[in-house]
Structure formats: C-alpha cells, structure tokens
mmCIF file of C-alpha atoms and ligand atoms in Angstrom:
data_model
loop_
_atom_site.group_PDB
_atom_site.id
_atom_site.type_symbol
_atom_site.label_atom_id
_atom_site.label_comp_id
_atom_site.label_asym_id
_atom_site.label_seq_id
_atom_site.Cartn_x
_atom_site.Cartn_y
_atom_site.Cartn_z
ATOM 1 C CA MET A 200 -17.424 9.453 18.978
ATOM 2 C CA ALA A 201 -21.055 10.342 18.281
ATOM 3 C CA THR A 202 -22.183 10.016 14.660
ATOM 4 C CA PRO A 203 -22.782 13.456 13.145
ATOM 5 C CA SER A 204 -26.212 14.293 11.732
ATOM 6 C CA LEU A 205 -26.751 15.783 8.323
ATOM 7 C CA ASN A 206 -28.798 18.676 7.032
ATOM 8 C CA LEU A 207 -29.802 17.271 3.667
ATOM 9 C CA PRO A 208 -31.487 19.644 1.194
ATOM 10 C CA LEU A 209 -35.296 19.848 1.076
ATOM 11 C CA ILE A 210 -36.883 19.834 -2.380
ATOM 12 C CA ASP A 211 -40.492 20.973 -2.721
ATOM 13 C CA LEU A 212 -42.268 18.979 -5.449
ATOM 14 C CA SER A 213 -45.268 21.327 -5.386
ATOM 15 C CA SER A 214 -43.244 24.388 -6.397
ATOM 16 C CA THR A 215 -44.412 25.925 -9.676
ATOM 17 C CA ASP A 216 -40.943 27.343 -10.364
ATOM 18 C CA ARG A 217 -39.601 24.271 -12.170
ATOM 19 C CA ALA A 218 -36.359 25.944 -13.197
ATOM 20 C CA ALA A 219 -35.513 26.845 -9.594
ATOM 21 C CA THR A 220 -36.515 23.345 -8.384
ATOM 22 C CA ALA A 221 -34.345 21.730 -11.051
ATOM 23 C CA LYS A 222 -31.441 23.906 -9.960
ATOM 24 C CA SER A 223 -31.848 22.856 -6.311
ATOM 25 C CA ILE A 224 -32.103 19.199 -7.370
ATOM 26 C CA ARG A 225 -28.896 19.503 -9.350
ATOM 27 C CA GLN A 226 -27.055 20.951 -6.371
ATOM 28 C CA ALA A 227 -28.418 18.241 -4.050
ATOM 29 C CA CYS A 228 -27.445 15.442 -6.459
ATOM 30 C CA VAL A 229 -23.961 16.843 -7.068
ATOM 31 C CA GLU A 230 -23.211 17.466 -3.400
ATOM 32 C CA HIS A 231 -25.011 14.648 -1.596
ATOM 33 C CA GLY A 232 -26.783 12.279 -3.952
ATOM 34 C CA PHE A 233 -29.530 12.391 -1.287
ATOM 35 C CA PHE A 234 -32.325 14.836 -0.504
ATOM 36 C CA TYR A 235 -35.715 15.087 1.197
ATOM 37 C CA LEU A 236 -38.762 15.488 -1.022
ATOM 38 C CA ILE A 237 -41.619 17.436 0.538
ATOM 39 C CA ASN A 238 -45.136 18.261 -0.657
ATOM 40 C CA HIS A 239 -45.017 15.188 -2.872
ATOM 41 C CA GLY A 240 -48.755 14.562 -2.606
ATOM 42 C CA ILE A 241 -48.694 11.054 -1.087
ATOM 43 C CA ASN A 242 -50.782 11.657 1.995
ATOM 44 C CA ASP A 243 -50.247 10.248 5.502
ATOM 45 C CA PHE A 244 -53.232 7.949 5.186
ATOM 46 C CA VAL A 245 -51.674 6.165 2.187
ATOM 47 C CA VAL A 246 -48.282 5.843 3.894
ATOM 48 C CA ASN A 247 -49.785 4.699 7.213
ATOM 49 C CA SER A 248 -51.986 2.118 5.483
ATOM 50 C CA MET A 249 -48.951 0.773 3.621
ATOM 51 C CA PHE A 250 -47.000 0.436 6.880
ATOM 52 C CA ARG A 251 -49.956 -1.176 8.677
ATOM 53 C CA GLU A 252 -50.295 -3.845 5.983
ATOM 54 C CA SER A 253 -46.519 -4.311 5.720
ATOM 55 C CA ASN A 254 -46.446 -4.928 9.470
ATOM 56 C CA LYS A 255 -49.142 -7.581 9.153
ATOM 57 C CA LEU A 256 -47.203 -9.452 6.488
ATOM 58 C CA PHE A 257 -43.950 -9.525 8.453
ATOM 59 C CA ASP A 258 -45.940 -10.687 11.520
ATOM 60 C CA LEU A 259 -46.965 -13.895 9.717
ATOM 61 C CA PRO A 260 -45.099 -17.097 10.671
ATOM 62 C CA LEU A 261 -41.890 -17.617 8.664
ATOM 63 C CA SER A 262 -43.366 -20.767 7.070
ATOM 64 C CA GLU A 263 -46.241 -18.678 5.633
ATOM 65 C CA LYS A 264 -43.905 -15.975 4.339
ATOM 66 C CA MET A 265 -41.608 -18.568 2.753
ATOM 67 C CA LYS A 266 -44.521 -19.744 0.583
ATOM 68 C CA LEU A 267 -44.144 -16.365 -1.146
ATOM 69 C CA GLU A 268 -40.343 -16.517 -1.421
ATOM 70 C CA LYS A 269 -38.803 -14.356 -4.152
ATOM 71 C CA GLY A 270 -37.693 -16.126 -7.302
ATOM 72 C CA LYS A 271 -35.336 -14.861 -9.996
ATOM 73 C CA THR A 272 -37.921 -12.359 -11.259
ATOM 74 C CA ASN A 273 -37.581 -10.433 -8.008
ATOM 75 C CA ARG A 274 -41.069 -10.535 -6.659
ATOM 76 C CA GLY A 275 -41.960 -11.792 -3.212
ATOM 77 C CA TYR A 276 -40.461 -12.457 0.210
ATOM 78 C CA THR A 277 -36.783 -12.431 1.169
ATOM 79 C CA PRO A 278 -35.975 -13.790 4.659
ATOM 80 C CA PRO A 279 -33.298 -12.374 7.000
ATOM 81 C CA TYR A 280 -29.739 -13.043 5.730
ATOM 82 C CA ALA A 281 -30.941 -13.641 2.133
ATOM 83 C CA GLN A 282 -29.030 -10.656 0.767
ATOM 84 C CA THR A 283 -25.621 -9.168 1.502
ATOM 85 C CA LEU A 284 -25.499 -5.668 0.086
ATOM 86 C CA ASP A 285 -21.859 -5.136 1.093
ATOM 87 C CA LEU A 286 -20.014 -7.889 -0.746
ATOM 88 C CA SER A 287 -17.089 -7.593 1.702
ATOM 89 C CA SER A 288 -19.292 -8.260 4.776
ATOM 90 C CA LYS A 289 -18.067 -11.054 7.062
ATOM 91 C CA PHE A 290 -21.577 -11.896 8.241
ATOM 92 C CA LYS A 291 -23.843 -14.520 6.691
ATOM 93 C CA GLY A 292 -26.157 -11.812 5.346
ATOM 94 C CA ASP A 293 -27.963 -8.577 6.253
ATOM 95 C CA LEU A 294 -30.469 -8.654 9.142
ATOM 96 C CA LYS A 295 -33.449 -7.262 7.223
ATOM 97 C CA GLU A 296 -36.320 -9.257 5.785
ATOM 98 C CA GLY A 297 -38.125 -7.848 2.783
ATOM 99 C CA PHE A 298 -40.887 -8.184 0.251
ATOM 100 C CA TYR A 299 -40.566 -7.062 -3.390
ATOM 101 C CA ILE A 300 -43.444 -5.861 -5.533
ATOM 102 C CA GLY A 301 -42.668 -5.297 -9.218
ATOM 103 C CA PRO A 302 -44.526 -3.413 -11.966
ATOM 104 C CA ILE A 303 -48.236 -3.901 -11.340
ATOM 105 C CA LYS A 304 -49.213 -4.302 -14.994
ATOM 106 C CA ASP A 305 -46.379 -6.633 -15.992
ATOM 107 C CA ARG A 306 -48.097 -9.800 -17.234
ATOM 108 C CA ASN A 307 -44.877 -11.663 -18.010
ATOM 109 C CA SER A 308 -43.633 -11.611 -14.427
ATOM 110 C CA PRO A 309 -46.630 -11.398 -12.102
ATOM 111 C CA ASN A 310 -46.319 -10.337 -8.480
ATOM 112 C CA GLN A 311 -46.907 -12.684 -5.584
ATOM 113 C CA TRP A 312 -49.587 -11.697 -3.089
ATOM 114 C CA PRO A 313 -50.541 -13.025 0.336
ATOM 115 C CA SER A 314 -53.932 -14.758 0.296
ATOM 116 C CA LYS A 315 -57.105 -12.660 0.572
ATOM 117 C CA GLU A 316 -58.136 -14.840 3.520
ATOM 118 C CA SER A 317 -55.060 -13.934 5.579
ATOM 119 C CA LEU A 318 -54.604 -10.285 4.486
ATOM 120 C CA PRO A 319 -57.711 -9.063 2.627
ATOM 121 C CA ALA A 320 -56.655 -5.435 2.053
ATOM 122 C CA TRP A 321 -52.992 -6.137 1.314
ATOM 123 C CA ARG A 322 -52.814 -6.179 -2.474
ATOM 124 C CA GLU A 323 -55.066 -3.158 -2.950
ATOM 125 C CA THR A 324 -53.100 -1.133 -0.376
ATOM 126 C CA MET A 325 -49.731 -1.978 -1.930
ATOM 127 C CA GLU A 326 -50.920 -1.359 -5.485
ATOM 128 C CA SER A 327 -52.231 2.030 -4.448
ATOM 129 C CA TYR A 328 -48.954 2.961 -2.716
ATOM 130 C CA TYR A 329 -46.987 1.689 -5.730
ATOM 131 C CA GLU A 330 -48.994 3.749 -8.251
ATOM 132 C CA LYS A 331 -48.806 6.930 -6.196
ATOM 133 C CA THR A 332 -45.070 6.596 -5.651
ATOM 134 C CA MET A 333 -44.539 5.814 -9.343
ATOM 135 C CA ASN A 334 -46.334 9.023 -10.191
ATOM 136 C CA VAL A 335 -44.060 11.024 -7.880
ATOM 137 C CA GLY A 336 -41.026 9.210 -9.326
ATOM 138 C CA SER A 337 -41.987 10.111 -12.907
ATOM 139 C CA ARG A 338 -42.503 13.768 -11.992
ATOM 140 C CA LEU A 339 -39.139 13.803 -10.280
ATOM 141 C CA ILE A 340 -37.400 12.183 -13.243
ATOM 142 C CA SER A 341 -38.594 14.979 -15.517
ATOM 143 C CA LEU A 342 -37.173 17.536 -13.071
ATOM 144 C CA ILE A 343 -33.926 15.563 -12.991
ATOM 145 C CA ALA A 344 -33.821 15.766 -16.799
ATOM 146 C CA LEU A 345 -34.188 19.556 -16.522
ATOM 147 C CA ALA A 346 -31.470 19.571 -13.864
ATOM 148 C CA LEU A 347 -29.199 17.886 -16.434
ATOM 149 C CA ASN A 348 -30.033 20.514 -19.091
ATOM 150 C CA LEU A 349 -32.100 17.999 -21.061
ATOM 151 C CA ASP A 350 -35.624 18.048 -22.420
ATOM 152 C CA GLU A 351 -37.973 17.295 -19.504
ATOM 153 C CA ASN A 352 -39.244 14.178 -21.319
ATOM 154 C CA TYR A 353 -35.753 12.953 -22.156
ATOM 155 C CA PHE A 354 -35.834 9.763 -20.082
ATOM 156 C CA THR A 355 -39.252 8.800 -21.436
ATOM 157 C CA LYS A 356 -38.138 9.468 -25.008
ATOM 158 C CA ILE A 357 -35.075 7.206 -24.761
ATOM 159 C CA GLY A 358 -37.261 4.405 -23.415
ATOM 160 C CA ALA A 359 -36.017 4.455 -19.803
ATOM 161 C CA LEU A 360 -39.584 4.790 -18.519
ATOM 162 C CA ASP A 361 -41.380 3.071 -21.364
ATOM 163 C CA PRO A 362 -42.948 1.162 -19.792
ATOM 164 C CA PRO A 363 -41.845 2.347 -16.360
ATOM 165 C CA LYS A 364 -40.018 -0.203 -14.267
ATOM 166 C CA ALA A 365 -39.884 0.021 -10.508
ATOM 167 C CA PHE A 366 -39.684 -2.264 -7.527
ATOM 168 C CA LEU A 367 -41.260 -1.481 -4.193
ATOM 169 C CA ARG A 368 -39.394 -3.245 -1.412
ATOM 170 C CA LEU A 369 -40.996 -3.411 2.004
ATOM 171 C CA LEU A 370 -38.391 -3.835 4.693
ATOM 172 C CA HIS A 371 -38.426 -4.958 8.302
ATOM 173 C CA TYR A 372 -35.396 -4.736 10.579
ATOM 174 C CA PRO A 373 -35.325 -6.748 13.817
ATOM 175 C CA GLY A 374 -35.172 -5.060 17.236
ATOM 176 C CA GLU A 375 -33.163 -7.546 19.268
ATOM 177 C CA ILE A 376 -30.253 -9.287 17.619
ATOM 178 C CA SER A 377 -28.309 -12.377 18.625
ATOM 179 C CA GLU A 378 -24.760 -12.382 20.028
ATOM 180 C CA SER A 379 -23.377 -13.720 16.738
ATOM 181 C CA ASP A 380 -24.938 -10.784 14.876
ATOM 182 C CA LYS A 381 -23.301 -8.089 17.036
ATOM 183 C CA GLY A 382 -21.707 -5.665 14.569
ATOM 184 C CA ASN A 383 -23.881 -6.837 11.695
ATOM 185 C CA TYR A 384 -26.068 -4.361 9.784
ATOM 186 C CA GLY A 385 -29.755 -4.127 9.048
ATOM 187 C CA ALA A 386 -28.652 -3.313 5.517
ATOM 188 C CA SER A 387 -24.894 -3.283 4.957
ATOM 189 C CA ALA A 388 -23.087 -0.523 3.041
ATOM 190 C CA HIS A 389 -24.199 -0.192 -0.570
ATOM 191 C CA SER A 390 -25.321 2.210 -3.239
ATOM 192 C CA ASP A 391 -28.626 1.590 -5.019
ATOM 193 C CA TYR A 392 -28.515 0.197 -8.520
ATOM 194 C CA GLY A 393 -31.033 2.134 -10.601
ATOM 195 C CA MET A 394 -32.087 5.711 -11.404
ATOM 196 C CA ILE A 395 -33.572 7.014 -8.168
ATOM 197 C CA THR A 396 -34.902 5.521 -4.933
ATOM 198 C CA LEU A 397 -37.808 7.003 -2.982
ATOM 199 C CA LEU A 398 -37.757 5.888 0.634
ATOM 200 C CA VAL A 399 -40.148 6.222 3.553
ATOM 201 C CA THR A 400 -39.346 5.013 7.037
ATOM 202 C CA ASP A 401 -41.373 4.671 10.218
ATOM 203 C CA GLY A 402 -39.138 7.267 11.888
ATOM 204 C CA VAL A 403 -36.909 4.807 13.777
ATOM 205 C CA PRO A 404 -33.300 5.923 13.173
ATOM 206 C CA GLY A 405 -30.638 3.751 11.567
ATOM 207 C CA LEU A 406 -30.051 5.125 8.066
ATOM 208 C CA GLN A 407 -26.569 6.553 7.557
ATOM 209 C CA ILE A 408 -24.714 7.844 4.521
ATOM 210 C CA CYS A 409 -21.043 8.097 3.629
ATOM 211 C CA ARG A 410 -20.489 10.932 1.214
ATOM 212 C CA GLU A 411 -16.889 10.150 0.233
ATOM 213 C CA LYS A 412 -16.811 6.460 -0.603
ATOM 214 C CA ASP A 413 -13.056 6.415 -1.236
ATOM 215 C CA ARG A 414 -12.061 8.307 1.878
ATOM 216 C CA TYR A 415 -10.349 6.370 4.656
ATOM 217 C CA PRO A 416 -11.460 6.048 7.392
ATOM 218 C CA GLN A 417 -15.032 6.371 6.132
ATOM 219 C CA LEU A 418 -17.191 9.055 7.722
ATOM 220 C CA TRP A 419 -20.774 7.915 8.328
ATOM 221 C CA GLU A 420 -23.482 10.474 9.071
ATOM 222 C CA ASP A 421 -27.020 9.878 10.385
ATOM 223 C CA VAL A 422 -29.915 10.842 8.123
ATOM 224 C CA PRO A 423 -32.495 12.359 10.498
ATOM 225 C CA HIS A 424 -36.188 11.612 10.036
ATOM 226 C CA VAL A 425 -38.248 14.453 8.553
ATOM 227 C CA GLU A 426 -41.942 13.853 9.130
ATOM 228 C CA GLY A 427 -43.901 13.571 5.895
ATOM 229 C CA ALA A 428 -40.841 13.739 3.617
ATOM 230 C CA LEU A 429 -39.627 11.075 1.228
ATOM 231 C CA ILE A 430 -35.894 10.456 1.219
ATOM 232 C CA VAL A 431 -34.647 10.384 -2.368
ATOM 233 C CA ASN A 432 -31.283 9.114 -3.514
ATOM 234 C CA ILE A 433 -29.461 8.692 -6.797
ATOM 235 C CA GLY A 434 -28.664 5.170 -7.995
ATOM 236 C CA ASP A 435 -25.635 3.790 -9.823
ATOM 237 C CA LEU A 436 -27.159 3.818 -13.319
ATOM 238 C CA MET A 437 -27.975 7.516 -12.940
ATOM 239 C CA GLU A 438 -24.407 8.058 -11.779
ATOM 240 C CA ARG A 439 -23.190 6.300 -14.958
ATOM 241 C CA TRP A 440 -25.554 8.329 -17.154
ATOM 242 C CA THR A 441 -24.241 11.538 -15.632
ATOM 243 C CA ASN A 442 -20.582 10.498 -15.742
ATOM 244 C CA CYS A 443 -20.471 10.843 -11.929
ATOM 245 C CA THR A 444 -21.829 14.419 -11.994
ATOM 246 C CA PHE A 445 -24.636 13.077 -9.811
ATOM 247 C CA ARG A 446 -23.512 10.914 -6.922
ATOM 248 C CA SER A 447 -24.763 7.502 -6.065
ATOM 249 C CA THR A 448 -23.969 7.722 -2.391
ATOM 250 C CA LEU A 449 -22.990 4.846 -0.142
ATOM 251 C CA HIS A 450 -25.503 4.182 2.634
ATOM 252 C CA ARG A 451 -26.404 1.555 5.235
ATOM 253 C CA VAL A 452 -28.835 0.824 8.049
ATOM 254 C CA VAL A 453 -27.308 0.211 11.474
ATOM 255 C CA ALA A 454 -29.049 -1.860 14.150
ATOM 256 C CA VAL A 455 -30.336 0.514 16.840
ATOM 257 C CA GLY A 456 -31.922 -2.078 19.151
ATOM 258 C CA LYS A 457 -35.407 -1.140 17.993
ATOM 259 C CA GLU A 458 -37.611 -2.734 15.390
ATOM 260 C CA ARG A 459 -37.760 -0.674 12.203
ATOM 261 C CA TYR A 460 -39.944 -0.641 9.067
ATOM 262 C CA SER A 461 -39.268 1.133 5.799
ATOM 263 C CA ALA A 462 -40.323 0.962 2.148
ATOM 264 C CA ALA A 463 -37.871 1.651 -0.655
ATOM 265 C CA PHE A 464 -39.184 2.331 -4.156
ATOM 266 C CA PHE A 465 -36.460 1.662 -6.709
ATOM 267 C CA LEU A 466 -37.104 3.335 -10.045
ATOM 268 C CA VAL A 467 -34.903 1.538 -12.570
ATOM 269 C CA PRO A 468 -34.560 2.051 -16.331
ATOM 270 C CA ASN A 469 -36.513 -0.324 -18.530
ATOM 271 C CA TYR A 470 -34.317 -3.408 -19.009
ATOM 272 C CA GLU A 471 -33.967 -2.786 -22.753
ATOM 273 C CA CYS A 472 -32.693 0.760 -22.262
ATOM 274 C CA VAL A 473 -28.999 1.343 -22.958
ATOM 275 C CA VAL A 474 -27.387 3.565 -20.342
ATOM 276 C CA GLU A 475 -24.572 5.648 -21.783
ATOM 277 C CA CYS A 476 -22.947 8.905 -20.827
ATOM 278 C CA LEU A 477 -25.244 11.890 -21.464
ATOM 279 C CA GLU A 478 -23.881 14.473 -23.854
ATOM 280 C CA SER A 479 -24.542 17.188 -21.304
ATOM 281 C CA CYS A 480 -22.216 15.380 -18.870
ATOM 282 C CA CYS A 481 -19.072 14.805 -20.916
ATOM 283 C CA SER A 482 -16.574 16.906 -22.793
ATOM 284 C CA GLU A 483 -13.100 16.592 -24.243
ATOM 285 C CA THR A 484 -11.605 17.150 -20.836
ATOM 286 C CA SER A 485 -14.141 14.894 -19.122
ATOM 287 C CA PRO A 486 -14.627 11.857 -21.393
ATOM 288 C CA PRO A 487 -17.130 9.081 -20.571
ATOM 289 C CA ARG A 488 -15.886 6.963 -17.651
ATOM 290 C CA PHE A 489 -18.104 3.945 -18.344
ATOM 291 C CA PRO A 490 -18.956 2.032 -21.517
ATOM 292 C CA PRO A 491 -22.627 1.862 -22.563
ATOM 293 C CA ILE A 492 -24.524 -0.957 -20.851
ATOM 294 C CA LYS A 493 -28.004 -2.428 -21.173
ATOM 295 C CA SER A 494 -29.933 -1.663 -17.995
ATOM 296 C CA GLY A 495 -31.231 -5.249 -17.636
ATOM 297 C CA ASP A 496 -27.741 -6.769 -17.924
ATOM 298 C CA TYR A 497 -26.352 -4.379 -15.341
ATOM 299 C CA LEU A 498 -29.191 -4.855 -12.859
ATOM 300 C CA MET A 499 -29.314 -8.661 -13.134
ATOM 301 C CA GLU A 500 -25.608 -8.872 -12.372
ATOM 302 C CA ARG A 501 -25.926 -6.624 -9.316
ATOM 303 C CA PHE A 502 -28.903 -8.624 -7.995
ATOM 304 C CA ARG A 503 -27.165 -11.900 -8.667
ATOM 305 C CA ARG A 504 -24.076 -10.910 -6.731
ATOM 306 C CA SER A 505 -25.947 -9.519 -3.721
ATOM 307 C CA TYR A 506 -28.116 -12.662 -3.450
ATOM 308 C CA GLY A 507 -25.179 -14.988 -4.102
ATOM 309 C CA TYR A 508 -26.629 -16.994 -6.976
HETATM 310 O O1 LIG B 176 -34.390 1.050 5.154
HETATM 311 C C1 LIG B 176 -33.731 2.027 4.816
HETATM 312 O O2 LIG B 176 -33.766 3.088 5.444
HETATM 313 C C2 LIG B 176 -32.819 1.964 3.617
HETATM 314 C C3 LIG B 176 -32.991 0.749 2.750
HETATM 315 C C4 LIG B 176 -32.035 0.695 1.609
HETATM 316 O O3 LIG B 176 -31.067 1.411 1.550
HETATM 317 C C5 LIG B 176 -32.281 -0.227 0.482
HETATM 318 O O4 LIG B 176 -33.154 -1.097 0.596
HETATM 319 O O5 LIG B 176 -31.612 -0.097 -0.561
HETATM 320 FE FE1 LIG B 177 -30.309 1.449 -0.472
#
C-alpha cells in the first residue's frame, strides 16, 4: 500500500496579526505537532551555503571526521550507527551520520570545527546559519507562548531561553545501503526531546510522521517537501509543559535509495530550567501527567540512552 501524504498546516512568520498566527500555531500543535514555517526570513543563499559546506564535511574521509568525534558534551561528528533513536530497533544503529554544533557563545563546552586549511568557510557559514535559525526559533517560541495563553516572553522569563540553548545537527543519509541494512532506517522512529525543532532538508523524500503513537498498526504518512519552508515540530519537553495539549509526534526517516542531507535545529530549554505543567494546561479534571523535571537531567538521560552509554 502506498504511504499517504500529508497536508500539514502552513504558518506565516511574517504575518503582523500575531493573535491569528498564535491561533493557527495552537491548532497545528494540537492536531499534528508538526507544521511548515514560511516567510521565516532565512534566505536561500544562507540555506544553500549551509548545505554546500555540510556536504564538504561529510565528503571528508572517515578518519578525518573521526578526529572531530562527538564527546559527552554533544559537539562534533557522529558516524553511521552511532545512535539508535528507536530503542526497540533490531539493527546496530541508524544509518545517518551527523555533526552537532552547540551554542556558539558557550565557553564551557566549546564546539569542534574542521580545520581552516581543509574547510576555510565552514565555521563562519555554520555560525551564521545557527544564529539566524536561533532568531527564528526565539520568535516562534514567543508565538507559542501566546498560543498557550501566556505572556509572549513567558519562556524567557522562566529561564528556558536564558541563555538560549540549541543544537544544530547536520545530517547525511546514505544512498545505497548494504544487504544487512535492508529494512533499517536513516533515522528510526522517535520524538524529539526539547521544545521545538526547526528542520530543513535538501528536498529528497524520506521523512514520515505517525500521528497516533499508540495506535496499532501504526499509520506512517510522508511529509512532502515545501520549497523554502522550515519544518517545525514539537519536542517532548514542550509536550510535558503543555500536559500533552501540544503533541510531540513520532517521526522517522526511511531509506529511499537516494543520498539525503538535512539540518535539524533543536531548541531545548536551558539545562537549569525546571519543566513543569503550565497552569494554562491543567485543571481539576486534567491534572498534571508528569512530575516537574530539570531540563538538563531529562535531556542527558535521553541522549545517554540513544547513544548507548
Ligand atoms: O532528517 C530529517 O528529515 C529528520 C531528522 C530528525 O528527525 C532528527 O534528527 O531528529
Ligand atoms: Fe527528529
């Protein structure tokens, strides 16, 4: 049976009617946990430059990339099979390789960069993409606060974005796969861990979502490419904050026999921030479903399990 395709909502970040935009965001997050963001202001040149440099990094020999291997602070290169997003997967790991870039100004945990000799424009290009996406993410978070009937600066005021914490993960999925990897995934089924994720892809298909995670059998639907749009999805900590009013939707990347590049920007709450049910999302009849948890504790545990350490 062919996989159905979805018509996810389109949210226009340039709209001056913030109340109407917040309303559309609320509907998208309640119904899908995924939407397209258009008119976000990150121009094609910035996105294309990011992909061009990302391509160059993944083209380096494995031995070169392994010199930049990610440590426990989550910055640097992750080879194929390093992570298994679906903890029930029978394969030795997901097919993707990746590269994490953390907060640019974080002096305690510096990023790793390829040498200027091998990739002279790399760092500058990635820092520029990171800053621009962070800016879009912050604007979106204030609209999400409005969508939750909160003050637009709510998440900044409670320290979730102070200082902002986000990881840009460049991803590369192989085209051809070996016999033993038949049935394996580029990225196996998972939901993201943080507040929101802002994703761009090179247009090669593969991303699918499953809206009802508890339904059996699961129904997976293709997320079509929309030129120029970012794909935004809600993460698990936002789902906890909203007492499941907003959905953190299960998704995966299937192997389509074609090489694929994407870049996921994970906006996560500052590690010191305590995530607990928002007042606007609980009532006597709908009490909090999760106990309060420190963002850093939650995220470290999720990372640890997916990387098997
Ligand atoms: O590459 C994609 O389209 C999705 C990646 C993803 O879901 C992730 O890295 O969390
Ligand atoms: Fe994801």
